[in-house]
Coordinates of C-alpha atoms and ligand atoms in Angstrom, one line a residue:
X29 CA 109.7 41.7 112.7
X30 CA 108.4 44.8 114.3
X31 CA 109.9 48.0 114.1
X32 CA 110.2 49.8 117.8
X33 CA 109.8 54.5 118.0
X34 CA 110.5 56.2 121.6
X35 CA 110.8 59.6 121.8
X36 CA 109.5 60.2 124.9
X37 CA 112.0 62.7 126.1
X38 CA 115.0 63.7 124.7
X39 CA 115.4 60.7 121.9
X40 CA 114.0 60.1 118.5
X41 CA 114.7 56.6 117.6
X42 CA 113.8 54.2 115.8
X43 CA 114.8 49.7 116.2
X44 CA 114.1 47.0 113.9
X45 CA 113.9 43.2 116.4
X46 CA 113.7 39.7 114.5
X47 CA 112.8 37.5 116.8
X48 CA 114.2 38.7 120.1
X49 CA 117.4 39.3 117.6
X50 CA 118.0 43.8 117.3
X51 CA 118.7 44.2 114.0
X52 CA 119.5 48.1 114.2
X53 CA 119.6 50.7 116.9
X54 CA 118.7 54.1 115.7
X55 CA 118.6 57.2 117.6
X56 CA 119.0 61.0 117.3
X57 CA 118.9 63.5 121.1
X58 CA 117.8 66.9 120.6
X59 CA 120.3 68.8 123.1
X60 CA 120.5 71.7 124.4
X61 CA 123.8 73.8 125.8
X62 CA 121.5 75.9 129.1
X63 CA 118.9 74.8 131.1
X64 CA 116.6 71.4 130.5
X65 CA 114.6 70.0 128.2
X66 CA 112.2 72.5 126.2
X67 CA 109.2 69.6 124.9
X68 CA 107.9 71.7 122.7
X69 CA 111.3 72.2 120.8
X70 CA 112.7 68.3 121.8
X71 CA 108.8 66.8 119.5
X72 CA 110.1 70.0 116.5
X73 CA 113.4 67.5 116.6
X74 CA 112.0 64.4 116.4
X75 CA 109.3 65.5 113.8
X76 CA 112.5 66.1 111.6
X77 CA 114.9 63.4 112.1
X78 CA 112.4 60.6 111.6
X79 CA 112.3 59.9 107.8
X80 CA 115.7 60.2 108.0
X81 CA 116.2 58.1 111.6
X82 CA 113.5 55.3 109.3
X83 CA 116.3 55.4 106.8
X84 CA 118.8 54.7 108.7
X85 CA 117.4 51.6 110.6
X86 CA 116.2 50.3 107.4
X87 CA 119.8 49.6 106.5
X88 CA 121.4 49.1 109.3
X89 CA 119.0 46.2 109.3
X90 CA 119.2 45.4 105.8
X91 CA 115.5 45.1 105.0
X92 CA 113.1 46.8 103.7
X93 CA 109.5 48.1 105.2
X94 CA 107.3 45.1 104.0
X95 CA 109.2 42.3 105.9
X96 CA 107.6 44.8 108.5
X97 CA 105.0 43.0 110.2
X98 CA 104.1 45.7 113.0
X99 CA 105.0 49.4 114.6
X100 CA 105.4 48.7 118.2
X101 CA 105.6 52.6 119.9
X102 CA 106.4 54.7 123.1
X103 CA 102.5 55.3 124.3
X104 CA 104.4 56.7 128.2
X105 CA 105.8 57.9 130.2
X106 CA 106.9 60.5 128.6
X107 CA 106.5 64.9 127.5
X108 CA 103.5 65.0 126.3
X109 CA 104.9 66.5 122.7
X110 CA 107.7 64.5 122.5
X111 CA 105.1 61.4 122.5
X112 CA 103.1 62.7 119.7
X113 CA 105.6 63.1 117.5
X114 CA 106.3 59.9 117.6
X115 CA 103.0 58.6 118.2
X116 CA 101.9 60.5 115.0
X117 CA 104.9 59.1 113.0
X118 CA 103.8 55.4 114.3
X119 CA 100.8 56.2 112.9
X120 CA 101.3 57.2 109.5
X121 CA 103.4 53.9 109.1
X122 CA 101.4 51.5 110.0
X123 CA 98.6 54.0 107.6
X124 CA 100.9 53.7 104.6
X125 CA 101.7 50.2 104.9
X126 CA 98.5 49.0 106.2
X127 CA 100.0 47.5 109.7
X128 CA 98.8 46.8 113.7
X129 CA 100.0 49.0 116.2
X130 CA 101.3 48.4 119.8
X131 CA 101.9 51.1 122.2
X132 CA 104.4 49.8 124.6
X133 CA 105.2 51.2 128.3
X134 CA 108.5 52.7 128.7
X135 CA 109.5 51.4 131.6
X136 CA 108.3 48.0 131.4
X137 CA 110.4 48.0 128.4
X138 CA 113.5 49.1 129.8
X139 CA 113.1 45.9 131.9
X140 CA 112.4 43.4 129.2
X141 CA 115.2 44.0 127.8
X142 CA 117.2 43.5 130.5
X143 CA 116.3 39.6 129.8
X144 CA 118.5 39.4 126.2
X145 CA 121.3 39.6 128.8
X146 CA 119.7 36.3 130.3
X147 CA 117.6 37.2 133.5
X148 CA 114.6 35.3 133.5
X149 CA 112.4 36.6 136.3
X150 CA 114.5 39.7 137.5
X151 CA 113.9 42.7 139.4
X152 CA 114.8 46.2 138.2
X153 CA 116.7 48.7 139.1
X154 CA 115.8 51.9 136.7
X155 CA 117.8 54.7 136.8
X156 CA 117.6 57.5 134.5
X157 CA 117.4 61.2 133.9
X158 CA 113.5 61.8 134.7
X159 CA 112.8 58.5 136.2
X160 CA 114.4 56.0 139.4
X161 CA 112.0 52.9 140.3
X162 CA 112.8 49.3 141.4
X163 CA 110.4 47.6 139.5
X164 CA 109.5 43.7 139.6
X165 CA 106.3 41.6 138.4
X166 CA 104.5 39.9 141.1
X167 CA 101.1 39.3 141.3
X168 CA 100.5 39.5 137.3
X169 CA 102.1 43.4 137.1
X170 CA 104.3 45.0 137.5
X171 CA 105.1 46.9 140.3
X172 CA 106.9 49.7 141.7
X173 CA 108.8 48.5 145.0
X174 CA 110.9 51.9 145.6
X175 CA 110.9 55.1 143.3
X176 CA 112.1 58.6 143.9
X177 CA 110.4 60.5 146.4
X178 CA 111.1 64.4 144.1
X179 CA 113.2 64.2 141.0
X180 CA 115.2 61.1 139.4
X181 CA 118.6 60.5 140.2
X182 CA 120.1 61.4 136.6
X183 CA 117.9 64.7 137.3
X184 CA 120.2 64.8 140.9
X185 CA 123.3 64.8 139.6
X186 CA 122.7 66.9 135.9
X187 CA 121.7 69.5 138.4
X188 CA 124.9 69.6 140.6
X189 CA 127.4 69.6 137.7
X190 CA 125.5 72.0 135.6
X191 CA 125.7 74.3 138.8
X192 CA 129.3 73.0 139.2
X193 CA 129.8 74.7 135.9
X194 CA 130.2 71.3 134.0
X195 CA 127.9 70.7 131.2
X196 CA 125.2 68.6 130.3
X197 CA 125.1 65.4 130.6
X198 CA 126.6 65.8 133.7
X199 CA 126.3 61.6 134.6
X200 CA 129.2 60.8 132.8
X201 CA 131.3 63.8 133.6
X202 CA 131.4 63.4 137.4
X203 CA 132.2 59.6 136.7
X204 CA 135.0 60.9 134.8
X205 CA 136.2 63.2 137.8
X206 CA 136.3 60.6 140.0
X207 CA 137.9 58.0 138.3
X208 CA 140.8 60.5 136.9
X209 CA 141.0 60.6 140.0
X210 CA 141.4 57.7 141.2
X211 CA 143.8 56.3 138.6
X212 CA 146.3 59.6 139.1
X213 CA 146.3 57.6 143.3
X214 CA 144.8 61.0 144.5
X215 CA 143.8 60.6 147.9
X216 CA 139.4 61.1 147.7
X217 CA 138.0 62.6 151.1
X218 CA 134.4 60.8 151.6
X219 CA 131.9 63.7 152.3
X220 CA 129.3 62.7 154.9
X221 CA 126.2 64.3 152.3
X222 CA 122.4 63.4 153.4
X223 CA 121.2 59.6 152.7
X224 CA 118.2 59.6 152.4
X225 CA 115.9 56.4 152.2
X226 CA 112.2 55.9 153.4
X227 CA 111.1 52.3 153.5
X228 CA 112.6 51.3 149.5
X229 CA 111.8 55.2 148.7
X230 CA 114.8 57.4 147.8
X231 CA 115.2 61.0 147.7
X232 CA 118.1 63.7 146.4
X233 CA 116.9 67.5 147.1
X234 CA 118.5 67.4 150.7
X235 CA 121.9 66.3 148.7
X236 CA 121.4 68.2 145.9
X237 CA 120.9 71.3 148.0
X238 CA 123.8 70.0 150.6
X239 CA 126.7 69.6 147.3
X240 CA 125.4 73.3 146.3
X241 CA 126.2 75.3 148.9
X242 CA 129.8 72.8 150.0
X243 CA 130.2 74.0 146.3
X244 CA 130.0 77.4 146.6
X245 CA 131.9 77.6 149.9
X246 CA 135.0 76.4 148.0
X247 CA 136.1 74.3 151.3
X248 CA 135.7 71.6 149.4
X249 CA 137.0 69.9 146.3
X250 CA 134.8 69.2 143.5
X251 CA 137.2 65.5 143.2
X252 CA 135.4 64.9 146.6
X253 CA 132.1 66.1 145.6
X254 CA 131.7 64.4 143.0
X255 CA 133.3 61.5 144.6
X256 CA 130.8 61.9 147.4
X257 CA 127.4 61.9 145.3
X258 CA 128.4 58.7 144.0
X259 CA 128.8 56.9 146.8
X260 CA 126.1 58.4 148.7
X261 CA 123.4 58.6 146.0
X262 CA 124.3 55.1 144.3
X263 CA 124.1 53.2 147.8
X264 CA 120.9 54.8 148.5
X265 CA 119.7 52.8 144.7
X266 CA 121.3 49.2 145.9
X267 CA 120.1 49.3 149.6
X268 CA 116.6 49.9 148.1
X269 CA 117.2 47.7 145.9
X270 CA 118.1 44.6 148.0
X271 CA 115.5 45.3 150.2
X272 CA 113.4 44.7 147.3
X273 CA 115.6 41.5 146.2
X274 CA 114.4 40.2 149.9
X275 CA 111.0 41.1 149.7
X276 CA 110.3 39.5 146.5
X277 CA 112.2 36.6 147.3
X278 CA 114.0 37.2 143.9
X279 CA 117.1 36.5 143.0
X280 CA 117.9 38.5 139.8
X281 CA 118.9 42.3 139.5
X282 CA 118.6 43.7 136.0
X283 CA 120.1 47.6 135.7
X284 CA 118.7 50.0 133.2
X285 CA 118.6 53.8 132.6
X286 CA 121.6 56.0 131.8
X287 CA 122.6 56.6 135.4
X288 CA 123.0 53.0 134.4
X289 CA 125.8 53.2 132.5
X290 CA 128.2 53.8 135.3
X291 CA 130.4 51.2 136.2
X292 CA 131.2 52.8 139.9
X293 CA 127.0 52.2 140.5
X294 CA 127.0 49.0 138.0
X295 CA 130.1 47.9 140.6
X296 CA 128.2 48.4 144.6
X297 CA 125.4 46.1 142.5
X298 CA 127.8 43.1 141.4
X299 CA 128.7 43.1 144.6
X300 CA 125.3 43.6 146.7
X301 CA 124.1 40.9 144.5
X302 CA 127.0 38.3 144.8
X303 CA 126.9 38.5 148.7
X304 CA 123.1 37.2 148.4
X305 CA 123.7 34.8 146.2
X306 CA 121.6 36.7 143.6
X307 CA 122.3 37.5 139.5
X308 CA 123.1 41.0 138.2
X309 CA 122.3 42.0 134.7
X310 CA 123.6 44.6 133.0
X311 CA 123.0 45.7 129.5
X312 CA 124.8 47.4 127.3
X313 CA 125.2 51.1 127.4
X314 CA 123.1 51.6 123.6
X315 CA 120.5 49.7 125.7
X316 CA 120.6 51.1 128.3
X317 CA 119.7 54.8 127.4
X318 CA 116.9 55.4 125.8
X319 CA 116.5 53.8 122.8
X320 CA 113.9 52.2 120.9
X321 CA 115.1 48.9 120.7
X322 CA 113.8 48.0 123.7
X323 CA 110.8 49.3 122.3
X324 CA 111.0 47.1 119.5
X325 CA 111.5 43.5 121.8
X326 CA 108.5 44.4 124.0
X327 CA 106.3 45.2 121.4
X328 CA 107.4 42.3 119.1
X329 CA 106.8 39.3 122.8
X330 CA 103.5 41.7 122.7
X331 CA 102.6 40.6 119.5
X332 CA 103.8 36.8 119.4
X333 CA 100.8 36.8 122.4
X334 CA 98.1 38.8 120.2
X335 CA 98.9 42.5 121.4
X336 CA 98.3 44.2 118.8
X337 CA 95.9 46.9 117.8
X338 CA 93.9 47.3 113.7
X339 CA 92.1 50.6 115.1
X340 CA 94.9 53.7 114.9
X341 CA 92.7 55.7 115.7
X342 CA 91.3 53.7 119.2
X343 CA 95.2 54.3 120.2
X344 CA 96.3 57.6 121.9
X345 CA 99.7 58.8 124.3
X346 CA 99.1 57.8 128.0
X347 CA 102.2 60.9 129.5
X348 CA 101.3 59.9 132.9
X349 CA 100.5 56.5 132.7
X350 CA 102.0 54.6 135.7
X351 CA 104.2 51.5 136.1
X352 CA 101.4 49.2 137.4
X353 CA 98.9 50.6 135.6
X354 CA 100.1 48.7 132.6
X355 CA 97.8 45.4 132.3
X356 CA 100.9 42.5 131.6
X357 CA 98.6 40.3 129.3
X358 CA 101.6 38.7 127.3
X359 CA 103.2 37.1 130.3
X360 CA 100.1 35.5 131.6
X361 CA 98.7 34.4 128.4
X362 CA 102.8 32.7 127.9
X363 CA 101.6 31.1 130.9
X364 CA 98.5 29.7 129.1
X365 CA 100.4 28.7 125.5
X366 CA 103.3 27.5 127.3
Ligands
LIG402 P1 118.3 58.4 130.0 O1 117.1 59.3 131.2 O2 117.8 56.6 130.5 O3 118.3 58.2 128.3 O4 120.0 58.8 130.8 C1 120.3 60.2 131.1 C2 120.8 60.9 133.0 O5 121.9 59.6 132.9 C3 121.9 61.3 131.9 O6 121.0 62.4 133.6 C4 122.9 61.4 132.7 O7 123.0 62.3 132.5 C5 123.1 60.0 132.7 N1 124.3 59.3 132.8 C6 124.1 59.1 131.7 N2 125.4 58.0 131.7 C7 126.4 58.6 132.8 C8 127.7 57.6 133.7 N3 128.0 57.0 132.8 N4 127.2 58.3 135.2 C9 126.5 58.8 135.1 N5 125.1 59.4 134.9 C10 125.2 58.6 133.6
LIG403 MG1 114.0 55.7 130.2

């Protein structure tokens, strides 16, 4: 059994995995009423909840600490104070229980957990608050085929929602506004917004400014703006994902990240995949948003390939680690073994 720790941003979580089966996935998130995340405050939150989350995770899994074989933790990318809080807790547990440590890349974990739904070699559309990337395995590494050139799609939606007085997180609130309008039979008008895609990269800041101006002008209904935001931003993500599928010749698309919970985005992905004979996979919402089960899940795959560190002083955080910096030794080892 592997215990995983997630602490890259707002969420502190602990997950426990046994042979690819998730036994526990517990988390607690730092939130703010106004403004964005304050890294030092989020880190203080993580330190404060760590012991109780551990207790809850062990209880949920119905196991004792001595049954754990290694501690995996998110080493990056993320906010340094938050990553440090997670790593210090991981090292404490490793020392107390004489266990090895496994540093796990957060983005790659979002992709690997998609395999729990049955995907084998997918393209990942990773759409979260701070990150927006299209990732796939090619030539011995996970490569970024496309990404946002400015802000993450979730931060983009959250910023507009805050501007419109909807509070945080804005993604689910915008989604609800559109869903309620559709369910009540209201006719929604599509308003053209800057559709910004360059090759496989996307950009959202132009659309954000335009939406804010339109909202301020009081000439547009929030329902129409929300609807148009979703249709335009998600079409960009789906277009870039389709191009990555075409380029790599892969036949599977997995979604990851909190924005991946959006039902309209999932529907658009499903339609695109159907049209090109590919399969679409969406893990459950608790595995889409930041979670520690995915860290334990990838940690176990790495552990089984012999990747672990007993000298825990050698382990450090990597706040700016890029997906394509990760040495994917476990895949190569698996190919050799099988
Ligand atoms: P993450 O960074 O992966 O934890 O995801 C958080 C982001 O997901 C925030 O920006 C949320 O607004 C966004 N989000 C969560 N649920 C939804 C939803 N149903 N539709 C759109 N965005 C969402
Ligand atoms: Mg994430």
